[in-house]
Short mmCIF file of C-alpha atoms in Angstrom, two decimals:
data_model
loop_
_atom_site.label_atom_id
_atom_site.label_comp_id
_atom_site.label_asym_id
_atom_site.label_seq_id
_atom_site.Cartn_x
_atom_site.Cartn_y
_atom_site.Cartn_z
CA MET A 213 3.37 19.81 -13.81
CA HIS A 214 0.69 17.82 -12.02
CA LYS A 215 1.66 16.57 -8.58
CA TYR A 216 0.11 13.13 -8.33
CA ILE A 217 -1.61 12.34 -5.05
CA ASN A 218 -1.87 8.84 -3.59
CA SER A 219 -2.97 8.84 0.04
CA SER A 220 -4.61 5.43 -0.02
CA ALA A 221 -5.14 3.83 3.38
CA THR A 222 -3.64 0.65 1.91
CA PRO A 223 -0.01 1.34 0.95
CA GLN A 224 0.79 0.67 -2.70
CA ALA A 225 3.57 -1.80 -1.91
CA PRO A 226 4.00 -5.62 -1.96
CA ILE A 227 2.88 -7.49 1.16
CA GLY A 228 4.92 -10.66 0.58
CA SER A 229 2.00 -12.88 -0.42
CA SER A 230 4.32 -15.92 -0.97
CA PHE A 231 2.94 -16.21 -4.52
CA GLY A 232 4.46 -14.92 -7.75
CA ALA A 233 4.39 -14.61 -11.53
CA GLY A 234 4.19 -18.36 -12.16
CA THR A 235 1.43 -19.04 -9.65
CA THR A 236 -1.80 -20.40 -11.14
CA ALA A 237 -5.37 -19.60 -10.15
CA GLU A 238 -5.77 -23.18 -8.91
CA GLN A 239 -2.81 -22.72 -6.58
CA VAL A 240 -4.33 -19.52 -5.21
CA ILE A 241 -7.64 -21.24 -4.44
CA GLY A 242 -6.05 -24.28 -2.87
CA ASN A 243 -8.63 -25.95 -0.61
CA LEU A 244 -10.76 -22.83 -0.11
CA ASP A 245 -14.50 -23.59 0.07
CA LEU A 246 -16.66 -20.95 -1.65
CA SER A 247 -19.95 -22.79 -1.18
CA GLY A 248 -22.81 -20.31 -0.88
CA LYS A 249 -20.83 -17.46 -2.47
CA ILE A 250 -22.05 -15.71 -5.62
CA ALA A 251 -19.73 -14.28 -8.26
CA ILE A 252 -20.24 -12.42 -11.52
CA VAL A 253 -17.35 -12.59 -14.00
CA THR A 254 -17.67 -10.45 -17.12
CA GLY A 255 -15.77 -11.97 -20.00
CA GLY A 256 -16.05 -15.27 -18.16
CA TYR A 257 -16.36 -17.34 -21.33
CA SER A 258 -12.86 -16.79 -22.77
CA GLY A 259 -9.24 -16.25 -21.73
CA ILE A 260 -8.47 -15.34 -18.14
CA GLY A 261 -12.15 -14.60 -17.50
CA LEU A 262 -13.05 -18.19 -18.31
CA GLU A 263 -10.28 -19.53 -16.09
CA THR A 264 -11.37 -17.20 -13.28
CA ALA A 265 -14.96 -18.41 -13.59
CA ARG A 266 -13.89 -22.06 -13.78
CA VAL A 267 -11.72 -21.89 -10.67
CA LEU A 268 -14.28 -19.99 -8.59
CA ALA A 269 -17.01 -22.43 -9.58
CA GLY A 270 -14.71 -25.36 -8.89
CA ALA A 271 -14.29 -24.10 -5.33
CA GLY A 272 -18.06 -24.12 -4.81
CA ALA A 273 -19.18 -20.64 -5.84
CA THR A 274 -22.16 -19.97 -8.07
CA VAL A 275 -20.80 -18.01 -11.02
CA ILE A 276 -22.85 -15.86 -13.37
CA VAL A 277 -21.16 -15.19 -16.70
CA PRO A 278 -22.70 -12.42 -18.80
CA ALA A 279 -22.05 -12.61 -22.52
CA ARG A 280 -23.13 -10.51 -25.48
CA THR A 281 -24.19 -13.71 -27.25
CA PRO A 282 -24.80 -16.42 -24.59
CA ASP A 283 -25.50 -19.09 -27.21
CA LYS A 284 -21.97 -18.70 -28.58
CA ALA A 285 -20.52 -18.90 -25.05
CA LYS A 286 -22.26 -22.18 -24.20
CA ALA A 287 -19.57 -24.42 -25.62
CA ALA A 288 -16.79 -22.61 -23.76
CA VAL A 289 -18.40 -23.03 -20.33
CA ALA A 290 -19.88 -26.49 -20.89
CA GLY A 291 -19.25 -28.80 -17.95
CA ILE A 292 -18.47 -26.08 -15.41
CA PRO A 293 -20.68 -26.65 -12.36
CA ARG A 294 -22.87 -23.90 -10.85
CA LEU A 295 -22.29 -21.58 -13.82
CA GLU A 296 -25.12 -19.50 -15.26
CA LEU A 297 -24.97 -17.71 -18.61
CA GLU A 298 -26.76 -14.38 -19.03
CA ALA A 299 -27.03 -11.77 -21.77
CA LEU A 300 -25.07 -8.50 -21.41
CA ASP A 301 -23.55 -6.03 -23.87
CA LEU A 302 -21.21 -3.59 -22.11
CA MET A 303 -21.59 -1.13 -25.02
CA ASP A 304 -25.37 -0.98 -24.52
CA PRO A 305 -26.61 0.87 -21.38
CA ALA A 306 -30.07 -0.71 -21.66
CA SER A 307 -28.52 -4.19 -21.78
CA ILE A 308 -26.47 -3.45 -18.66
CA ASP A 309 -29.53 -2.25 -16.77
CA SER A 310 -31.55 -5.27 -17.88
CA PHE A 311 -28.88 -7.73 -16.74
CA ALA A 312 -28.49 -6.00 -13.37
CA ARG A 313 -32.24 -5.87 -12.86
CA ARG A 314 -32.56 -9.60 -13.47
CA PHE A 315 -29.82 -10.33 -10.96
CA LEU A 316 -31.24 -8.01 -8.31
CA ASP A 317 -34.69 -9.51 -8.82
CA SER A 318 -33.23 -12.91 -7.88
CA GLY A 319 -32.69 -11.55 -4.37
CA ARG A 320 -29.18 -12.96 -4.15
CA PRO A 321 -26.18 -11.18 -2.61
CA LEU A 322 -23.09 -10.59 -4.74
CA HIS A 323 -19.83 -11.50 -3.03
CA MET A 324 -17.47 -11.13 -5.98
CA LEU A 325 -17.71 -8.96 -9.08
CA VAL A 326 -14.81 -9.54 -11.45
CA ASN A 327 -14.85 -7.02 -14.28
CA SER A 328 -12.66 -9.00 -16.65
CA ALA A 329 -14.18 -8.32 -20.09
CA GLY A 330 -12.33 -5.98 -22.37
CA ILE A 331 -11.08 -5.09 -25.82
CA MET A 332 -7.54 -4.04 -26.69
CA ALA A 333 -6.05 -1.82 -29.40
CA ALA A 334 -9.26 -1.81 -31.40
CA PRO A 335 -9.80 0.29 -34.51
CA LEU A 336 -11.86 3.42 -33.91
CA ALA A 337 -15.49 2.55 -33.21
CA ARG A 338 -18.22 4.28 -31.23
CA ASP A 339 -21.34 3.22 -29.36
CA THR A 340 -24.75 4.77 -29.98
CA ARG A 341 -23.84 7.65 -27.65
CA GLY A 342 -20.72 8.45 -29.66
CA TYR A 343 -18.39 7.12 -26.96
CA GLU A 344 -15.11 5.51 -28.07
CA SER A 345 -15.39 1.73 -27.87
CA GLN A 346 -12.44 0.90 -25.59
CA PHE A 347 -13.37 3.59 -23.04
CA ALA A 348 -17.04 2.59 -23.30
CA THR A 349 -16.45 -1.15 -22.94
CA ASN A 350 -13.49 -1.36 -20.59
CA HIS A 351 -14.45 1.47 -18.24
CA LEU A 352 -17.89 3.05 -18.64
CA GLY A 353 -19.73 -0.24 -19.11
CA HIS A 354 -18.20 -1.69 -15.96
CA PHE A 355 -18.77 1.57 -14.08
CA GLN A 356 -22.49 1.39 -14.87
CA LEU A 357 -22.67 -2.35 -14.17
CA THR A 358 -21.05 -1.95 -10.75
CA ALA A 359 -23.36 0.94 -9.87
CA ARG A 360 -26.45 -1.08 -10.78
CA LEU A 361 -25.25 -4.11 -8.81
CA LEU A 362 -24.39 -2.08 -5.72
CA PRO A 363 -27.44 -3.22 -3.67
CA ALA A 364 -26.37 -6.86 -4.08
CA LEU A 365 -22.75 -6.03 -3.19
CA LYS A 366 -23.97 -4.26 -0.04
CA GLN A 367 -26.20 -7.23 0.77
CA ALA A 368 -23.17 -9.54 0.77
CA GLY A 369 -21.71 -7.58 3.69
CA ASN A 370 -18.18 -8.45 2.63
CA ALA A 371 -17.78 -8.04 -1.12
CA ARG A 372 -14.89 -7.63 -3.54
CA VAL A 373 -14.89 -5.78 -6.88
CA VAL A 374 -11.95 -6.68 -9.11
CA SER A 375 -11.17 -4.57 -12.18
CA VAL A 376 -8.82 -6.14 -14.72
CA THR A 377 -6.42 -3.48 -15.95
CA SER A 378 -3.06 -3.65 -17.74
CA ARG A 379 0.55 -2.62 -17.56
CA ALA A 380 -0.35 -0.61 -20.67
CA HIS A 381 -1.73 2.06 -18.30
CA ARG A 382 1.78 3.52 -18.45
CA LEU A 383 1.28 4.47 -22.10
CA GLY A 384 -1.01 7.30 -21.05
CA GLY A 385 -3.52 8.60 -18.55
CA VAL A 386 -7.13 9.67 -18.93
CA ASP A 387 -7.84 12.77 -21.00
CA LEU A 388 -10.66 14.19 -18.90
CA ASP A 389 -11.37 16.87 -21.51
CA ASP A 390 -11.61 14.56 -24.51
CA PRO A 391 -11.93 10.91 -23.40
CA ASN A 392 -13.83 9.94 -26.56
CA PHE A 393 -11.37 11.32 -29.14
CA ILE A 394 -13.71 13.93 -30.51
CA HIS A 395 -11.05 16.64 -30.85
CA ARG A 396 -7.79 14.65 -30.86
CA GLU A 397 -6.52 12.13 -33.37
CA TYR A 398 -7.39 8.54 -32.51
CA ASP A 399 -4.59 6.16 -31.59
CA LYS A 400 -5.52 2.60 -30.63
CA TRP A 401 -2.82 2.32 -27.95
CA THR A 402 -3.52 5.72 -26.44
CA ALA A 403 -7.18 4.74 -26.22
CA TYR A 404 -6.38 1.37 -24.67
CA ALA A 405 -4.00 2.94 -22.14
CA GLN A 406 -6.66 5.48 -21.19
CA SER A 407 -9.24 2.77 -20.57
CA LYS A 408 -6.81 0.70 -18.50
CA THR A 409 -5.74 3.70 -16.43
CA ALA A 410 -9.44 4.36 -15.88
CA ASN A 411 -9.84 0.81 -14.52
CA VAL A 412 -7.25 1.50 -11.82
CA LEU A 413 -8.67 4.91 -10.95
CA PHE A 414 -12.15 3.40 -10.69
CA ALA A 415 -10.92 0.79 -8.18
CA ILE A 416 -9.28 3.49 -6.08
CA ALA A 417 -12.36 5.73 -5.99
CA LEU A 418 -14.82 2.87 -5.49
CA ASP A 419 -12.85 1.45 -2.59
CA GLU A 420 -12.70 4.81 -0.84
CA LYS A 421 -16.43 5.41 -1.28
CA ALA A 422 -17.74 1.90 -0.58
CA LYS A 423 -15.43 0.39 2.04
CA GLY A 424 -17.76 1.59 4.77
CA GLN A 425 -20.41 -0.66 3.19
CA GLY A 426 -18.12 -3.70 3.31
CA ILE A 427 -17.11 -3.42 -0.36
CA ARG A 428 -13.41 -3.44 -1.24
CA ALA A 429 -12.03 -2.85 -4.73
CA PHE A 430 -8.84 -3.91 -6.48
CA ALA A 431 -7.24 -3.36 -9.88
CA VAL A 432 -5.38 -6.30 -11.41
CA HIS A 433 -2.75 -6.50 -14.12
CA PRO A 434 -2.90 -10.18 -15.14
CA GLY A 435 0.38 -10.22 -17.05
CA LEU A 436 1.22 -10.67 -20.71
CA ILE A 437 -0.95 -13.49 -22.03
CA PRO A 438 -0.81 -14.23 -25.78
CA SER A 439 -3.62 -16.80 -25.73
CA SER A 440 -6.17 -14.75 -23.77
CA GLY A 441 -8.14 -13.61 -26.83
CA ILE A 442 -8.06 -9.92 -25.93
CA GLY A 443 -5.25 -9.30 -28.42
CA ARG A 444 -7.22 -10.29 -31.51
CA PHE A 445 -6.62 -6.88 -33.12
CA LEU A 446 -2.84 -7.10 -32.73
CA GLU A 447 -0.17 -7.95 -35.26
CA ALA A 448 2.00 -10.95 -34.35
CA GLU A 449 5.12 -8.83 -33.82
CA GLU A 450 3.30 -6.85 -31.11
CA LEU A 451 3.13 -9.93 -28.88
CA GLY A 452 6.66 -11.37 -28.78
CA VAL A 453 8.11 -12.01 -25.28
CA LYS A 454 9.20 -15.01 -23.22
CA PRO A 455 7.02 -17.49 -21.27
CA VAL A 456 7.05 -17.75 -17.45
CA PRO A 457 7.97 -21.24 -16.20
CA GLU A 458 5.15 -23.04 -14.39
CA ALA A 459 5.41 -22.62 -10.62
CA GLN A 460 6.51 -25.79 -8.85
CA ASP A 461 6.79 -24.24 -5.40
CA VAL A 462 4.85 -21.01 -5.06
CA LYS A 463 6.74 -20.18 -1.87
CA HIS A 464 9.85 -19.50 -3.94
CA GLU A 465 8.41 -17.56 -6.85
CA GLN A 466 9.94 -14.38 -8.19
CA PRO A 467 8.55 -11.34 -6.35
CA ALA A 468 6.69 -8.49 -8.01
CA GLY A 469 9.25 -6.24 -9.66
CA SER A 470 11.32 -9.10 -11.03
CA ALA A 471 12.31 -9.78 -14.62
CA GLY A 472 9.26 -12.08 -14.81
CA ALA A 473 7.16 -9.02 -15.57
CA ASP A 474 8.41 -9.09 -19.18
CA ARG A 475 7.60 -12.76 -19.77
CA MET A 476 4.48 -14.30 -21.23
CA LYS A 477 2.08 -16.10 -18.89
CA THR A 478 -0.35 -18.92 -19.45
CA VAL A 479 -4.05 -18.25 -19.02
CA GLU A 480 -3.90 -20.24 -15.76
CA GLN A 481 -1.17 -17.93 -14.45
CA GLY A 482 -2.91 -14.84 -15.81
CA ALA A 483 -6.10 -15.53 -13.84
CA ALA A 484 -4.25 -16.01 -10.55
CA THR A 485 -4.19 -12.38 -9.43
CA SER A 486 -7.89 -11.86 -10.24
CA VAL A 487 -8.80 -14.89 -8.14
CA TRP A 488 -6.47 -13.81 -5.33
CA CYS A 489 -8.02 -10.37 -5.16
CA ALA A 490 -11.51 -11.86 -5.21
CA VAL A 491 -11.04 -14.35 -2.37
CA SER A 492 -7.81 -14.03 -0.40
CA GLU A 493 -7.91 -13.44 3.35
CA GLN A 494 -4.45 -11.89 2.96
CA LEU A 495 -6.28 -8.84 1.61
CA ALA A 496 -8.73 -8.48 4.50
CA GLY A 497 -9.04 -4.81 5.39
CA MET A 498 -7.22 -3.73 2.24
CA GLY A 499 -8.33 -2.19 -1.04
CA GLY A 500 -7.91 0.59 -3.55
CA VAL A 501 -4.64 -0.79 -4.89
CA TYR A 502 -3.08 -2.06 -8.12
CA CYS A 503 -2.00 -5.70 -7.99
CA GLU A 504 0.13 -7.96 -10.20
CA ASP A 505 1.92 -11.30 -9.90
CA VAL A 506 -0.43 -12.24 -7.03
CA ASP A 507 0.68 -9.43 -4.73
CA LEU A 508 0.26 -5.72 -4.34
CA SER A 509 2.49 -3.94 -6.82
CA GLU A 510 4.85 -1.15 -5.94
CA ALA A 511 4.39 2.45 -7.02
CA VAL A 512 7.13 3.51 -9.43
CA PRO A 513 7.93 6.87 -11.03
CA ALA A 514 6.61 7.72 -14.46
CA GLY A 515 9.20 6.65 -17.02
CA SER A 516 10.46 3.75 -14.90
CA VAL A 517 12.12 1.06 -17.03
CA GLN A 518 11.13 -1.58 -14.48
CA GLY A 519 8.75 -4.11 -16.00
CA SER A 520 6.41 -4.14 -13.02
CA GLY A 521 4.91 -1.38 -10.92
CA VAL A 522 2.13 1.17 -11.27
CA TRP A 523 2.74 4.67 -12.61
CA PRO A 524 1.60 7.81 -10.73
CA TRP A 525 -1.31 8.93 -12.93
CA ALA A 526 -3.10 5.62 -12.41
CA VAL A 527 -3.13 5.88 -8.59
CA ASP A 528 -3.79 9.59 -8.17
CA ARG A 529 -6.79 10.07 -5.89
CA GLU A 530 -7.61 13.53 -7.19
CA ILE A 531 -7.76 12.27 -10.79
CA ALA A 532 -9.76 9.26 -9.61
CA GLU A 533 -12.39 11.58 -8.15
CA GLN A 534 -12.49 13.69 -11.31
CA LEU A 535 -12.92 10.58 -13.45
CA TRP A 536 -15.70 9.37 -11.16
CA THR A 537 -17.59 12.64 -11.65
CA LEU A 538 -17.05 12.49 -15.42
CA SER A 539 -18.19 8.86 -15.56
CA GLU A 540 -21.40 9.66 -13.71
CA LYS A 541 -22.02 12.46 -16.21
CA LEU A 542 -21.29 10.33 -19.30
CA THR A 543 -23.37 7.35 -18.14
CA GLY A 544 -26.10 9.25 -16.32
CA VAL A 545 -25.64 6.75 -13.50
CA GLY A 546 -24.84 7.50 -9.87
CA PHE A 547 -23.78 5.27 -7.00
CA ALA A 548 -26.12 5.10 -3.99
CA ILE A 549 -23.32 4.87 -1.43
#
């Protein structure tokens, strides 16, 4: 049996942020002034990505939102100040490189990269390389994008990379021998779980490798959000749980690990942890951790019936390093760290 290894410098345990499951992204931002800061939010034209982009821009940041079809995204982001739409297809390596090149050519630093785009429980599909679509979109595309944007993240001097993951990581780890379902039977949930586990492992490895360059990385489970758009492939009965009441006083919210983990969130609540990880001074000097309900989550044993918490195979540093090596091989892209 594999002995999972988590020796992260930042303990995988709640820090008592004073926020909780019902906190909204607006409440996280408060009066924070992000003037002069630059953010890229993938998936920033729908669901929690759109709310993340809206709140960051509302606080003064310039926000670049890449979209596969920018013309279709225009209506969703209309009226948001300081927001720029760009073309990017996470399933197309050439498109990723082109987007990154355009941004780097602008000479701007990148203070926040929120990798929020994703697909969930999709039928079997492959990109032109033969890579399974959920692994290619949710993990490999963002791996390549982050690598290409690394010079701008370094230029910022104090940057955050936020990878949106899911509690579904507990449905399975990464099959390092067959990540693209060439030899094993395809299952949409196994594939989704693999991609979401990969998001956490990427944050752990990136943080360890890049923290010396002033880049810190976080993985975020936003919560269960029926109106986010990511669940378009799901049957209605796969989405039925209870809503979280809106937070009236964020100082008295339920802590991570509470029964709130099984309740549905609004999009505004779902974006809160992404925004917190992107901007909060509470996280200064921290990174390489899985977060939920606007706090660091606790590490729980595999098989835990607790609604919150991260399972061992998603925070194993040895597996994170192996996945990093595999991802470099599959994408042909390395990080100049």
